[in-house]
mmCIF file of C-alpha atoms and ligand atoms in Angstrom:
data_model
loop_
_atom_site.group_PDB
_atom_site.id
_atom_site.type_symbol
_atom_site.label_atom_id
_atom_site.label_comp_id
_atom_site.label_asym_id
_atom_site.label_seq_id
_atom_site.Cartn_x
_atom_site.Cartn_y
_atom_site.Cartn_z
ATOM 1 C CA UNK G 204 -49.930 34.295 -83.284
ATOM 2 C CA UNK G 205 -46.906 32.666 -81.724
ATOM 3 C CA UNK G 206 -46.800 31.954 -77.996
ATOM 4 C CA UNK G 207 -44.760 34.381 -75.904
ATOM 5 C CA UNK G 208 -43.369 34.141 -72.413
ATOM 6 C CA UNK G 209 -44.692 36.615 -69.833
ATOM 7 C CA UNK G 210 -42.667 35.196 -66.951
ATOM 8 C CA UNK G 211 -40.866 31.921 -66.551
ATOM 9 C CA UNK G 212 -43.428 29.190 -67.239
ATOM 10 C CA UNK G 213 -46.269 31.642 -67.956
ATOM 11 C CA UNK G 214 -47.108 32.129 -71.621
ATOM 12 C CA UNK G 215 -49.463 34.059 -73.835
ATOM 13 C CA UNK G 216 -51.061 31.469 -76.143
ATOM 14 C CA UNK G 217 -53.884 33.531 -77.659
ATOM 15 C CA UNK G 218 -54.607 34.872 -81.085
ATOM 16 C CA UNK G 219 -54.819 38.136 -82.995
ATOM 17 C CA UNK G 220 -57.850 38.718 -85.174
ATOM 18 C CA UNK G 221 -56.337 41.479 -87.276
ATOM 19 C CA UNK G 222 -59.119 41.869 -89.811
ATOM 20 C CA UNK G 223 -62.217 41.430 -87.678
ATOM 21 C CA UNK G 224 -64.253 44.596 -88.186
ATOM 22 C CA UNK G 225 -67.427 43.943 -86.195
ATOM 23 C CA UNK G 226 -68.095 42.374 -82.807
ATOM 24 C CA UNK G 227 -71.477 40.944 -81.827
ATOM 25 C CA UNK G 228 -72.535 42.150 -85.327
ATOM 26 C CA UNK G 229 -72.784 45.536 -83.630
ATOM 27 C CA UNK G 230 -69.512 47.028 -82.410
ATOM 28 C CA UNK G 231 -67.069 48.389 -84.998
ATOM 29 C CA UNK G 232 -63.498 47.140 -84.540
ATOM 30 C CA UNK G 233 -61.260 49.645 -86.357
ATOM 31 C CA UNK G 234 -58.145 47.972 -84.938
ATOM 32 C CA UNK G 235 -59.283 44.341 -84.996
ATOM 33 C CA UNK G 236 -59.096 42.458 -81.724
ATOM 34 C CA UNK G 237 -57.299 39.682 -79.885
ATOM 35 C CA UNK G 238 -58.499 36.721 -77.869
ATOM 36 C CA UNK G 239 -55.949 36.321 -75.126
ATOM 37 C CA UNK G 240 -55.380 32.986 -73.527
ATOM 38 C CA UNK G 241 -52.571 32.131 -71.114
ATOM 39 C CA UNK G 242 -51.004 28.925 -69.954
ATOM 40 C CA UNK G 243 -49.359 28.583 -66.545
ATOM 41 C CA UNK G 244 -46.998 25.692 -66.024
ATOM 42 C CA UNK G 245 -46.839 24.767 -62.371
ATOM 43 C CA UNK G 246 -44.443 22.286 -60.767
ATOM 44 C CA UNK G 247 -47.311 19.778 -60.515
ATOM 45 C CA UNK G 248 -50.132 20.990 -62.707
ATOM 46 C CA UNK G 249 -50.764 23.148 -65.763
ATOM 47 C CA UNK G 250 -53.648 25.567 -66.170
ATOM 48 C CA UNK G 251 -55.060 27.419 -69.154
ATOM 49 C CA UNK G 252 -56.665 30.787 -68.460
ATOM 50 C CA UNK G 253 -59.628 31.163 -70.831
ATOM 51 C CA UNK G 254 -59.622 29.972 -74.435
ATOM 52 C CA UNK G 255 -60.185 31.860 -77.677
ATOM 53 C CA UNK G 256 -62.932 32.453 -80.210
ATOM 54 C CA UNK G 257 -63.713 29.186 -82.046
ATOM 55 C CA UNK G 258 -62.525 30.751 -85.294
ATOM 56 C CA UNK G 259 -59.005 30.897 -83.833
ATOM 57 C CA UNK G 260 -58.961 27.753 -81.708
ATOM 58 C CA UNK G 261 -56.451 25.992 -83.965
ATOM 59 C CA UNK G 262 -53.889 28.703 -83.157
ATOM 60 C CA UNK G 263 -54.418 28.144 -79.456
ATOM 61 C CA UNK G 264 -53.966 24.382 -79.782
ATOM 62 C CA UNK G 265 -50.859 24.878 -81.945
ATOM 63 C CA UNK G 266 -49.354 27.232 -79.351
ATOM 64 C CA UNK G 267 -49.939 24.724 -76.565
ATOM 65 C CA UNK G 268 -48.303 21.986 -78.609
ATOM 66 C CA UNK G 269 -45.355 24.221 -79.555
ATOM 67 C CA UNK G 270 -44.779 24.866 -75.863
ATOM 68 C CA UNK G 271 -44.753 21.149 -75.170
ATOM 69 C CA UNK G 272 -47.779 21.240 -72.888
ATOM 70 C CA UNK G 273 -48.296 17.493 -72.657
ATOM 71 C CA UNK G 274 -50.926 17.549 -69.960
ATOM 72 C CA UNK G 275 -53.440 20.242 -69.175
ATOM 73 C CA UNK G 276 -55.059 19.786 -65.792
ATOM 74 C CA UNK G 277 -57.272 22.865 -65.579
ATOM 75 C CA UNK G 278 -59.051 25.235 -67.929
ATOM 76 C CA UNK G 279 -60.033 28.358 -66.012
ATOM 77 C CA UNK G 280 -63.183 29.905 -67.489
ATOM 78 C CA UNK G 281 -63.461 33.481 -66.239
ATOM 79 C CA UNK G 282 -66.371 34.291 -68.537
ATOM 80 C CA UNK G 283 -68.871 32.275 -70.569
ATOM 81 C CA UNK G 284 -69.007 34.521 -73.635
ATOM 82 C CA UNK G 285 -67.919 32.537 -76.646
ATOM 83 C CA UNK G 286 -64.988 34.724 -77.702
ATOM 84 C CA UNK G 287 -63.243 33.273 -74.619
ATOM 85 C CA UNK G 288 -65.100 30.054 -73.927
ATOM 86 C CA UNK G 289 -65.833 28.958 -77.494
ATOM 87 C CA UNK G 290 -62.505 27.141 -77.864
ATOM 88 C CA UNK G 291 -62.951 25.125 -74.653
ATOM 89 C CA UNK G 292 -64.563 22.063 -76.317
ATOM 90 C CA UNK G 293 -61.645 21.807 -78.751
ATOM 91 C CA UNK G 294 -59.128 22.177 -75.910
ATOM 92 C CA UNK G 295 -60.967 19.417 -74.039
ATOM 93 C CA UNK G 296 -60.807 17.200 -77.128
ATOM 94 C CA UNK G 297 -57.042 17.705 -77.222
ATOM 95 C CA UNK G 298 -56.555 17.428 -73.448
ATOM 96 C CA UNK G 299 -59.339 15.072 -72.307
ATOM 97 C CA UNK G 300 -58.039 15.004 -68.736
ATOM 98 C CA UNK G 301 -58.619 18.750 -68.288
ATOM 99 C CA UNK G 302 -61.280 19.995 -65.863
ATOM 100 C CA UNK G 303 -62.997 23.328 -66.276
ATOM 101 C CA UNK G 304 -62.725 25.535 -63.203
ATOM 102 C CA UNK G 305 -65.307 28.241 -62.856
ATOM 103 C CA UNK G 306 -68.071 29.573 -60.603
ATOM 104 C CA UNK G 307 -71.524 28.011 -60.394
ATOM 105 C CA UNK G 308 -73.260 30.589 -62.593
ATOM 106 C CA UNK G 309 -70.607 30.394 -65.282
ATOM 107 C CA UNK G 310 -70.721 26.605 -65.155
ATOM 108 C CA UNK G 311 -74.467 26.649 -65.835
ATOM 109 C CA UNK G 312 -74.001 29.037 -68.727
ATOM 110 C CA UNK G 313 -71.151 26.998 -70.221
ATOM 111 C CA UNK G 314 -73.278 23.854 -70.024
ATOM 112 C CA UNK G 315 -76.072 25.697 -71.839
ATOM 113 C CA UNK G 316 -73.921 27.503 -74.407
ATOM 114 C CA UNK G 317 -71.330 24.823 -75.178
ATOM 115 C CA UNK G 318 -73.208 21.689 -74.085
ATOM 116 C CA UNK G 319 -70.307 20.699 -71.829
ATOM 117 C CA UNK G 320 -70.968 17.751 -69.466
ATOM 118 C CA UNK G 321 -71.381 18.589 -65.786
ATOM 119 C CA UNK G 322 -68.739 16.079 -64.622
ATOM 120 C CA UNK G 323 -66.058 18.098 -66.369
ATOM 121 C CA UNK G 324 -66.430 21.038 -63.974
ATOM 122 C CA UNK G 325 -64.875 22.075 -60.686
ATOM 123 C CA UNK G 326 -66.821 24.974 -59.182
ATOM 124 C CA UNK G 327 -65.230 27.675 -57.067
ATOM 125 C CA UNK G 328 -66.428 30.474 -54.832
ATOM 126 C CA UNK G 329 -64.998 33.899 -54.101
ATOM 127 C CA UNK G 330 -61.394 33.758 -52.844
ATOM 128 C CA UNK G 331 -61.096 29.998 -53.353
ATOM 129 C CA UNK G 332 -57.600 28.885 -54.314
ATOM 130 C CA UNK G 333 -56.191 26.069 -56.390
ATOM 131 C CA UNK G 334 -52.564 24.965 -56.242
ATOM 132 C CA UNK G 335 -50.500 24.133 -59.311
ATOM 133 C CA UNK G 336 -47.635 23.023 -57.046
ATOM 134 C CA UNK G 337 -45.332 26.004 -56.821
ATOM 135 C CA UNK G 338 -48.053 28.392 -57.985
ATOM 136 C CA UNK G 339 -51.452 29.311 -56.601
ATOM 137 C CA UNK G 340 -54.496 30.616 -58.424
ATOM 138 C CA UNK G 341 -57.055 32.627 -56.481
ATOM 139 C CA UNK G 342 -60.512 33.281 -57.910
ATOM 140 C CA UNK G 343 -62.260 36.584 -57.421
ATOM 141 C CA UNK G 344 -65.964 36.508 -58.155
ATOM 142 C CA UNK G 345 -66.791 39.753 -59.969
ATOM 143 C CA UNK G 346 -70.230 39.550 -61.549
ATOM 144 C CA UNK G 347 -71.468 41.975 -64.199
ATOM 145 C CA UNK G 348 -68.238 42.876 -65.852
ATOM 146 C CA UNK G 349 -70.968 42.977 -68.499
ATOM 147 C CA UNK G 350 -72.320 39.411 -68.007
ATOM 148 C CA UNK G 351 -73.594 38.037 -64.673
ATOM 149 C CA UNK G 352 -71.140 35.143 -64.322
ATOM 150 C CA UNK G 353 -67.774 36.887 -64.663
ATOM 151 C CA UNK G 354 -64.825 36.246 -62.372
ATOM 152 C CA UNK G 355 -61.154 37.223 -62.244
ATOM 153 C CA UNK G 356 -58.155 34.980 -61.582
ATOM 154 C CA UNK G 357 -55.125 36.093 -59.586
ATOM 155 C CA UNK G 358 -51.784 34.298 -59.731
ATOM 156 C CA UNK G 359 -50.484 34.912 -56.234
ATOM 157 C CA UNK G 360 -46.757 34.246 -56.516
ATOM 158 C CA UNK G 361 -46.197 36.371 -59.632
ATOM 159 C CA UNK G 362 -48.907 38.935 -58.744
ATOM 160 C CA UNK G 363 -50.571 38.635 -62.150
ATOM 161 C CA UNK G 364 -54.269 39.426 -62.527
ATOM 162 C CA UNK G 365 -56.174 37.705 -65.337
ATOM 163 C CA UNK G 366 -59.383 39.771 -65.411
ATOM 164 C CA UNK G 367 -60.831 38.522 -68.743
ATOM 165 C CA UNK G 368 -62.770 41.404 -70.366
ATOM 166 C CA UNK G 369 -62.094 43.893 -67.562
ATOM 167 C CA UNK G 370 -59.220 46.260 -68.532
ATOM 168 C CA UNK G 371 -59.284 44.856 -72.090
ATOM 169 C CA UNK G 372 -59.102 46.580 -75.469
ATOM 170 C CA UNK G 373 -60.100 45.625 -78.980
ATOM 171 C CA UNK G 374 -56.626 46.235 -80.370
ATOM 172 C CA UNK G 375 -54.763 43.714 -82.485
ATOM 173 C CA UNK G 376 -51.025 44.130 -82.111
ATOM 174 C CA UNK G 377 -47.862 42.100 -82.454
ATOM 175 C CA UNK G 378 -46.636 43.676 -79.207
ATOM 176 C CA UNK G 379 -47.342 41.804 -76.007
ATOM 177 C CA UNK G 380 -46.588 44.902 -73.945
ATOM 178 C CA UNK G 381 -47.682 48.148 -75.572
ATOM 179 C CA UNK G 382 -45.281 50.938 -76.457
ATOM 180 C CA UNK G 383 -47.874 53.382 -77.817
ATOM 181 C CA UNK G 384 -49.616 54.016 -74.488
ATOM 182 C CA UNK G 385 -51.935 56.840 -75.681
ATOM 183 C CA UNK G 386 -53.276 54.507 -78.373
ATOM 184 C CA UNK G 387 -53.846 51.753 -75.847
ATOM 185 C CA UNK G 388 -55.564 54.228 -73.515
ATOM 186 C CA UNK G 389 -57.973 55.302 -76.264
ATOM 187 C CA UNK G 390 -58.632 51.721 -77.303
ATOM 188 C CA UNK G 391 -59.257 50.622 -73.716
ATOM 189 C CA UNK G 392 -61.587 53.599 -73.211
ATOM 190 C CA UNK G 393 -63.534 52.677 -76.315
ATOM 191 C CA UNK G 394 -63.798 49.099 -75.070
ATOM 192 C CA UNK G 395 -65.017 50.284 -71.667
ATOM 193 C CA UNK G 396 -67.543 52.607 -73.321
ATOM 194 C CA UNK G 397 -69.003 49.968 -75.602
ATOM 195 C CA UNK G 398 -69.042 47.040 -73.205
ATOM 196 C CA UNK G 399 -68.857 48.111 -69.580
ATOM 197 C CA UNK G 400 -70.239 51.603 -69.219
ATOM 198 C CA UNK G 401 -73.752 50.305 -68.357
ATOM 199 C CA UNK G 402 -72.195 48.502 -65.363
ATOM 200 C CA UNK G 403 -70.199 51.489 -64.119
ATOM 201 C CA UNK G 404 -71.413 51.272 -60.527
ATOM 202 C CA UNK G 405 -70.655 47.550 -60.235
ATOM 203 C CA UNK G 406 -67.202 48.014 -61.730
ATOM 204 C CA UNK G 407 -66.480 50.738 -59.162
ATOM 205 C CA UNK G 408 -67.023 48.059 -56.498
ATOM 206 C CA UNK G 409 -64.738 45.591 -58.295
ATOM 207 C CA UNK G 410 -62.005 48.242 -58.425
ATOM 208 C CA UNK G 411 -62.386 48.715 -54.692
ATOM 209 C CA UNK G 412 -62.112 44.973 -54.101
ATOM 210 C CA UNK G 413 -58.931 44.805 -56.192
ATOM 211 C CA UNK G 414 -57.254 47.257 -53.800
ATOM 212 C CA UNK G 415 -56.687 44.240 -51.520
ATOM 213 C CA UNK G 416 -54.358 42.717 -54.105
ATOM 214 C CA UNK G 417 -50.813 43.580 -55.063
ATOM 215 C CA UNK G 418 -50.894 43.520 -58.857
ATOM 216 C CA UNK G 419 -47.749 43.765 -60.982
ATOM 217 C CA UNK G 420 -49.163 42.632 -64.328
ATOM 218 C CA UNK G 421 -52.690 42.750 -65.713
ATOM 219 C CA UNK G 422 -53.246 40.216 -68.473
ATOM 220 C CA UNK G 423 -56.746 40.771 -69.905
ATOM 221 C CA UNK G 424 -58.525 38.738 -72.546
ATOM 222 C CA UNK G 425 -58.424 41.401 -75.261
ATOM 223 C CA UNK G 426 -55.572 43.685 -76.270
ATOM 224 C CA UNK G 427 -52.190 44.305 -74.692
ATOM 225 C CA UNK G 428 -50.863 43.074 -71.361
ATOM 226 C CA UNK G 429 -50.368 45.897 -68.852
ATOM 227 C CA UNK G 430 -47.150 46.264 -66.911
ATOM 228 C CA UNK G 431 -48.072 49.838 -66.061
ATOM 229 C CA UNK G 432 -51.042 48.663 -64.024
ATOM 230 C CA UNK G 433 -51.674 52.114 -62.520
ATOM 231 C CA UNK G 434 -52.356 53.529 -65.981
ATOM 232 C CA UNK G 435 -55.273 51.240 -66.681
ATOM 233 C CA UNK G 436 -56.610 51.067 -63.107
ATOM 234 C CA UNK G 437 -56.514 54.861 -62.731
ATOM 235 C CA UNK G 438 -58.216 55.225 -66.107
ATOM 236 C CA UNK G 439 -61.007 52.904 -64.976
ATOM 237 C CA UNK G 440 -61.349 54.842 -61.719
ATOM 238 C CA UNK G 441 -61.776 58.007 -63.752
ATOM 239 C CA UNK G 442 -64.239 56.563 -66.275
ATOM 240 C CA UNK G 443 -66.403 54.879 -63.651
ATOM 241 C CA UNK G 444 -66.392 57.875 -61.295
ATOM 242 C CA UNK G 445 -69.314 60.283 -61.028
ATOM 243 C CA UNK G 446 -67.182 63.127 -62.423
ATOM 244 C CA UNK G 447 -68.416 64.654 -65.668
ATOM 245 C CA UNK G 448 -66.620 67.060 -67.978
ATOM 246 C CA UNK G 449 -67.619 70.401 -69.441
ATOM 247 C CA UNK G 450 -68.647 68.707 -72.691
ATOM 248 C CA UNK G 451 -71.735 68.466 -74.857
ATOM 249 C CA UNK G 452 -72.205 65.424 -77.087
ATOM 250 C CA UNK G 453 -74.256 66.308 -80.140
ATOM 251 C CA UNK G 454 -75.327 63.345 -82.283
ATOM 252 C CA UNK G 455 -77.251 64.724 -85.259
ATOM 253 C CA UNK G 456 -78.792 63.945 -88.597
ATOM 254 C CA UNK G 457 -80.292 66.391 -91.080
ATOM 255 C CA UNK G 458 -82.241 65.770 -94.290
ATOM 256 C CA UNK G 459 -82.720 69.161 -95.935
ATOM 257 C CA UNK G 460 -80.507 71.419 -93.851
ATOM 258 C CA UNK G 461 -82.844 72.832 -91.166
ATOM 259 C CA UNK G 462 -81.572 70.642 -88.350
ATOM 260 C CA UNK G 463 -77.993 71.061 -89.580
ATOM 261 C CA UNK G 464 -78.329 74.852 -89.417
ATOM 262 C CA UNK G 465 -79.570 74.524 -85.823
ATOM 263 C CA UNK G 466 -76.685 72.211 -84.946
ATOM 264 C CA UNK G 467 -74.155 74.651 -86.405
ATOM 265 C CA UNK G 468 -75.670 77.522 -84.451
ATOM 266 C CA UNK G 469 -75.719 75.567 -81.195
ATOM 267 C CA UNK G 470 -72.111 74.476 -81.678
ATOM 268 C CA UNK G 471 -71.019 78.109 -82.048
ATOM 269 C CA UNK G 472 -73.113 79.217 -79.081
ATOM 270 C CA UNK G 473 -71.540 76.542 -76.876
ATOM 271 C CA UNK G 474 -68.027 77.302 -78.088
ATOM 272 C CA UNK G 475 -68.571 80.957 -77.172
ATOM 273 C CA UNK G 476 -69.290 79.755 -73.654
ATOM 274 C CA UNK G 477 -66.074 77.695 -73.671
ATOM 275 C CA UNK G 478 -67.933 74.410 -73.572
ATOM 276 C CA UNK G 479 -66.340 71.546 -75.503
ATOM 277 C CA UNK G 480 -68.725 70.271 -78.180
ATOM 278 C CA UNK G 481 -68.436 66.891 -79.871
ATOM 279 C CA UNK G 482 -70.799 66.681 -82.847
ATOM 280 C CA UNK G 483 -71.412 63.317 -84.547
ATOM 281 C CA UNK G 484 -73.011 63.214 -87.981
ATOM 282 C CA UNK G 485 -74.978 60.002 -87.576
ATOM 283 C CA UNK G 486 -74.904 59.209 -91.298
ATOM 284 C CA UNK G 487 -71.123 58.954 -91.127
ATOM 285 C CA UNK G 488 -70.025 58.370 -87.566
ATOM 286 C CA UNK G 489 -68.580 55.229 -86.084
ATOM 287 C CA UNK G 490 -70.860 54.490 -83.129
ATOM 288 C CA UNK G 491 -67.805 53.456 -81.099
ATOM 289 C CA UNK G 492 -66.561 57.047 -81.241
ATOM 290 C CA UNK G 493 -69.944 58.252 -80.013
ATOM 291 C CA UNK G 494 -69.779 55.726 -77.166
ATOM 292 C CA UNK G 495 -66.310 56.958 -76.139
ATOM 293 C CA UNK G 496 -67.514 60.548 -76.056
ATOM 294 C CA UNK G 497 -70.402 59.544 -73.798
ATOM 295 C CA UNK G 498 -67.994 58.354 -71.083
ATOM 296 C CA UNK G 499 -67.224 61.857 -69.782
ATOM 297 C CA UNK G 500 -69.769 64.347 -71.102
ATOM 298 C CA UNK G 501 -72.058 66.301 -68.792
ATOM 299 C CA UNK G 502 -74.706 66.931 -71.459
ATOM 300 C CA UNK G 503 -76.194 65.119 -74.451
ATOM 301 C CA UNK G 504 -78.194 66.964 -77.108
ATOM 302 C CA UNK G 505 -79.779 64.847 -79.837
ATOM 303 C CA UNK G 506 -80.635 66.656 -83.066
ATOM 304 C CA UNK G 507 -83.072 65.147 -85.540
ATOM 305 C CA UNK G 508 -85.568 66.072 -88.232
ATOM 306 C CA UNK G 509 -89.022 64.498 -88.251
ATOM 307 C CA UNK G 510 -89.569 61.482 -90.516
ATOM 308 C CA UNK G 511 -92.947 59.793 -90.795
ATOM 309 C CA UNK G 512 -94.079 61.578 -87.624
ATOM 310 C CA UNK G 513 -91.115 60.402 -85.530
ATOM 311 C CA UNK G 514 -87.356 60.916 -85.217
ATOM 312 C CA UNK G 515 -85.053 60.038 -88.093
ATOM 313 C CA UNK G 516 -84.153 56.318 -87.704
ATOM 314 C CA UNK G 517 -80.448 57.241 -87.339
ATOM 315 C CA UNK G 518 -81.309 59.498 -84.391
ATOM 316 C CA UNK G 519 -83.571 56.806 -82.919
ATOM 317 C CA UNK G 520 -80.649 54.354 -83.150
ATOM 318 C CA UNK G 521 -78.321 56.818 -81.413
ATOM 319 C CA UNK G 522 -80.913 57.444 -78.691
ATOM 320 C CA UNK G 523 -81.464 53.718 -78.211
ATOM 321 C CA UNK G 524 -77.730 53.046 -77.875
ATOM 322 C CA UNK G 525 -77.203 56.014 -75.571
ATOM 323 C CA UNK G 526 -80.003 54.787 -73.347
ATOM 324 C CA UNK G 527 -78.591 51.250 -73.338
ATOM 325 C CA UNK G 528 -75.067 52.448 -72.490
ATOM 326 C CA UNK G 529 -76.352 54.490 -69.511
ATOM 327 C CA UNK G 530 -73.691 57.217 -69.558
ATOM 328 C CA UNK G 531 -73.263 59.383 -66.469
ATOM 329 C CA UNK G 532 -74.433 62.592 -68.201
ATOM 330 C CA UNK G 533 -76.472 64.938 -65.998
ATOM 331 C CA UNK G 534 -78.391 66.903 -68.642
ATOM 332 C CA UNK G 535 -80.022 66.227 -71.993
ATOM 333 C CA UNK G 536 -82.017 68.016 -74.625
ATOM 334 C CA UNK G 537 -83.405 67.564 -78.112
ATOM 335 C CA UNK G 538 -83.318 69.960 -81.031
ATOM 336 C CA UNK G 539 -84.718 69.462 -84.509
ATOM 337 C CA UNK G 540 -87.246 70.322 -87.128
ATOM 338 C CA UNK G 541 -90.480 69.206 -88.731
ATOM 339 C CA UNK G 542 -92.451 69.986 -91.862
ATOM 340 C CA UNK G 543 -96.054 69.597 -90.816
ATOM 341 C CA UNK G 544 -96.286 67.766 -87.475
ATOM 342 C CA UNK G 545 -95.579 64.566 -85.635
ATOM 343 C CA UNK G 546 -94.446 63.224 -82.295
ATOM 344 C CA UNK G 547 -90.706 63.292 -82.788
ATOM 345 C CA UNK G 548 -89.969 64.943 -79.430
ATOM 346 C CA UNK G 549 -92.145 62.595 -77.371
ATOM 347 C CA UNK G 550 -90.740 59.556 -79.120
ATOM 348 C CA UNK G 551 -87.075 60.470 -78.754
ATOM 349 C CA UNK G 552 -87.334 61.577 -75.124
ATOM 350 C CA UNK G 553 -89.316 58.400 -74.429
ATOM 351 C CA UNK G 554 -86.279 56.425 -75.553
ATOM 352 C CA UNK G 555 -83.995 57.926 -72.891
ATOM 353 C CA UNK G 556 -85.677 56.523 -69.787
ATOM 354 C CA UNK G 557 -82.507 54.914 -68.379
ATOM 355 C CA UNK G 558 -80.667 58.213 -68.184
ATOM 356 C CA UNK G 559 -80.606 60.066 -64.887
ATOM 357 C CA UNK G 560 -80.720 63.460 -66.577
ATOM 358 C CA UNK G 561 -82.514 66.753 -66.244
ATOM 359 C CA UNK G 562 -84.220 67.429 -69.565
ATOM 360 C CA UNK G 563 -83.465 70.973 -70.701
ATOM 361 C CA UNK G 564 -85.979 72.950 -72.801
ATOM 362 C CA UNK G 565 -85.953 71.397 -76.293
ATOM 363 C CA UNK G 566 -85.895 73.526 -79.450
ATOM 364 C CA UNK G 567 -88.151 72.128 -82.169
ATOM 365 C CA UNK G 568 -88.615 74.232 -85.295
ATOM 366 C CA UNK G 569 -91.221 74.201 -88.069
ATOM 367 C CA UNK G 570 -89.421 74.535 -91.384
ATOM 368 C CA UNK G 571 -86.175 76.463 -91.590
ATOM 369 C CA UNK G 572 -84.945 78.099 -88.338
ATOM 370 C CA UNK G 573 -85.717 81.767 -87.900
ATOM 371 C CA UNK G 574 -84.003 84.476 -85.843
ATOM 372 C CA UNK G 575 -86.337 83.629 -82.998
ATOM 373 C CA UNK G 576 -85.357 79.945 -83.208
ATOM 374 C CA UNK G 577 -81.675 80.845 -83.070
ATOM 375 C CA UNK G 578 -82.506 82.849 -79.947
ATOM 376 C CA UNK G 579 -84.002 79.683 -78.431
ATOM 377 C CA UNK G 580 -80.806 77.795 -79.239
ATOM 378 C CA UNK G 581 -78.802 80.562 -77.535
ATOM 379 C CA UNK G 582 -81.030 80.108 -74.480
ATOM 380 C CA UNK G 583 -80.372 76.366 -74.549
ATOM 381 C CA UNK G 584 -76.599 77.034 -74.672
ATOM 382 C CA UNK G 585 -76.987 79.408 -71.704
ATOM 383 C CA UNK G 586 -79.007 76.832 -69.775
ATOM 384 C CA UNK G 587 -76.297 74.236 -70.391
ATOM 385 C CA UNK G 588 -73.621 76.684 -69.280
ATOM 386 C CA UNK G 589 -75.534 77.536 -66.088
ATOM 387 C CA UNK G 590 -76.040 73.851 -65.250
ATOM 388 C CA UNK G 591 -72.378 73.039 -65.864
ATOM 389 C CA UNK G 592 -71.418 76.016 -63.721
ATOM 390 C CA UNK G 593 -73.691 74.828 -60.945
ATOM 391 C CA UNK G 594 -71.775 71.555 -60.702
ATOM 392 C CA UNK G 595 -68.397 73.272 -60.887
ATOM 393 C CA UNK G 596 -67.100 72.091 -64.253
ATOM 394 C CA UNK G 597 -66.936 75.325 -66.286
HETATM 395 FE FE1 LIG M 1 -64.626 39.363 -74.676
HETATM 396 FE FE2 LIG M 1 -67.491 39.431 -72.872
HETATM 397 O O1 LIG M 1 -66.260 38.714 -74.037
#
């Protein structure tokens, strides 16, 4: 994708990956993604902020050449993950004088992941600054924006924050600045849910730290550049807060209809109590959509039949992911069915150990649900309602 000017002498030089459909061989990318890289031309020195995925490194090099960047003094590595660092060796081939600026932890990881030589690095600490002549870069150490070595870079004079993955979105677009803000919001929320939700408490602290800075533009490493910085910062404050919504997330799978009948009954019972229900048929759902729903919900109910004495593998996968993503839900339960026995309930609840939830009385049915079983589901809906009421969200 062609280079574009953000401000005088500051250019986007990254790449769209329109047709990428999976990240980390795990995360669905319905809208593709971008690898954003930026070049800052100072009066004395030039700096590149992050590189791109190796698959797109030729586009980055072409953009730098098109802009007439004859000398590159610094490559700022905010993050060691290869979708941003993977192009660094090629950039260093093209600009052999360039030094990589990063923190000590990131340096170690880049040496291990990319086999870069130690003499090519300049290491920085929190709040260290580097001058490009008429422009100054300040480095903000912000570990665990999903990896331990992450940092942010702040361009002081123009008040631009380059936060790498933080505030990003997997959204390929020809627009540098978005016009469809609701779409960007949803995409950024999905990105947060899939990548950063497990680090919610750490990110809260990073948001607090950023209050010290006047920020006019946020230029992340994926998706659009934000001029409306309040939109994305306020969204992150909301997502990372302890507030939950009057919602039940209901990932389910059913083989012969028993569990499905229970799910349908529970959905109706919750709707009658004016609780928002978000069911996800695990044989069809995009796990990214499930992750997004987990950002706000107060309660998670997993519904599964019993297969070979345990939960259905699709339900086990959903439970595993939910546990790994550590959503802020307060309550959880399990509903489902079995034919002759098994340890489905113990196994699925055993997979949710990371969640700080109260486990509400499960409803496990032998065979097809009876009137009495539907009564138990009504009781579960009432228990959820009472809990939500007790925390003031009904
Ligand atoms: Fe976009 Fe953590 O890399």
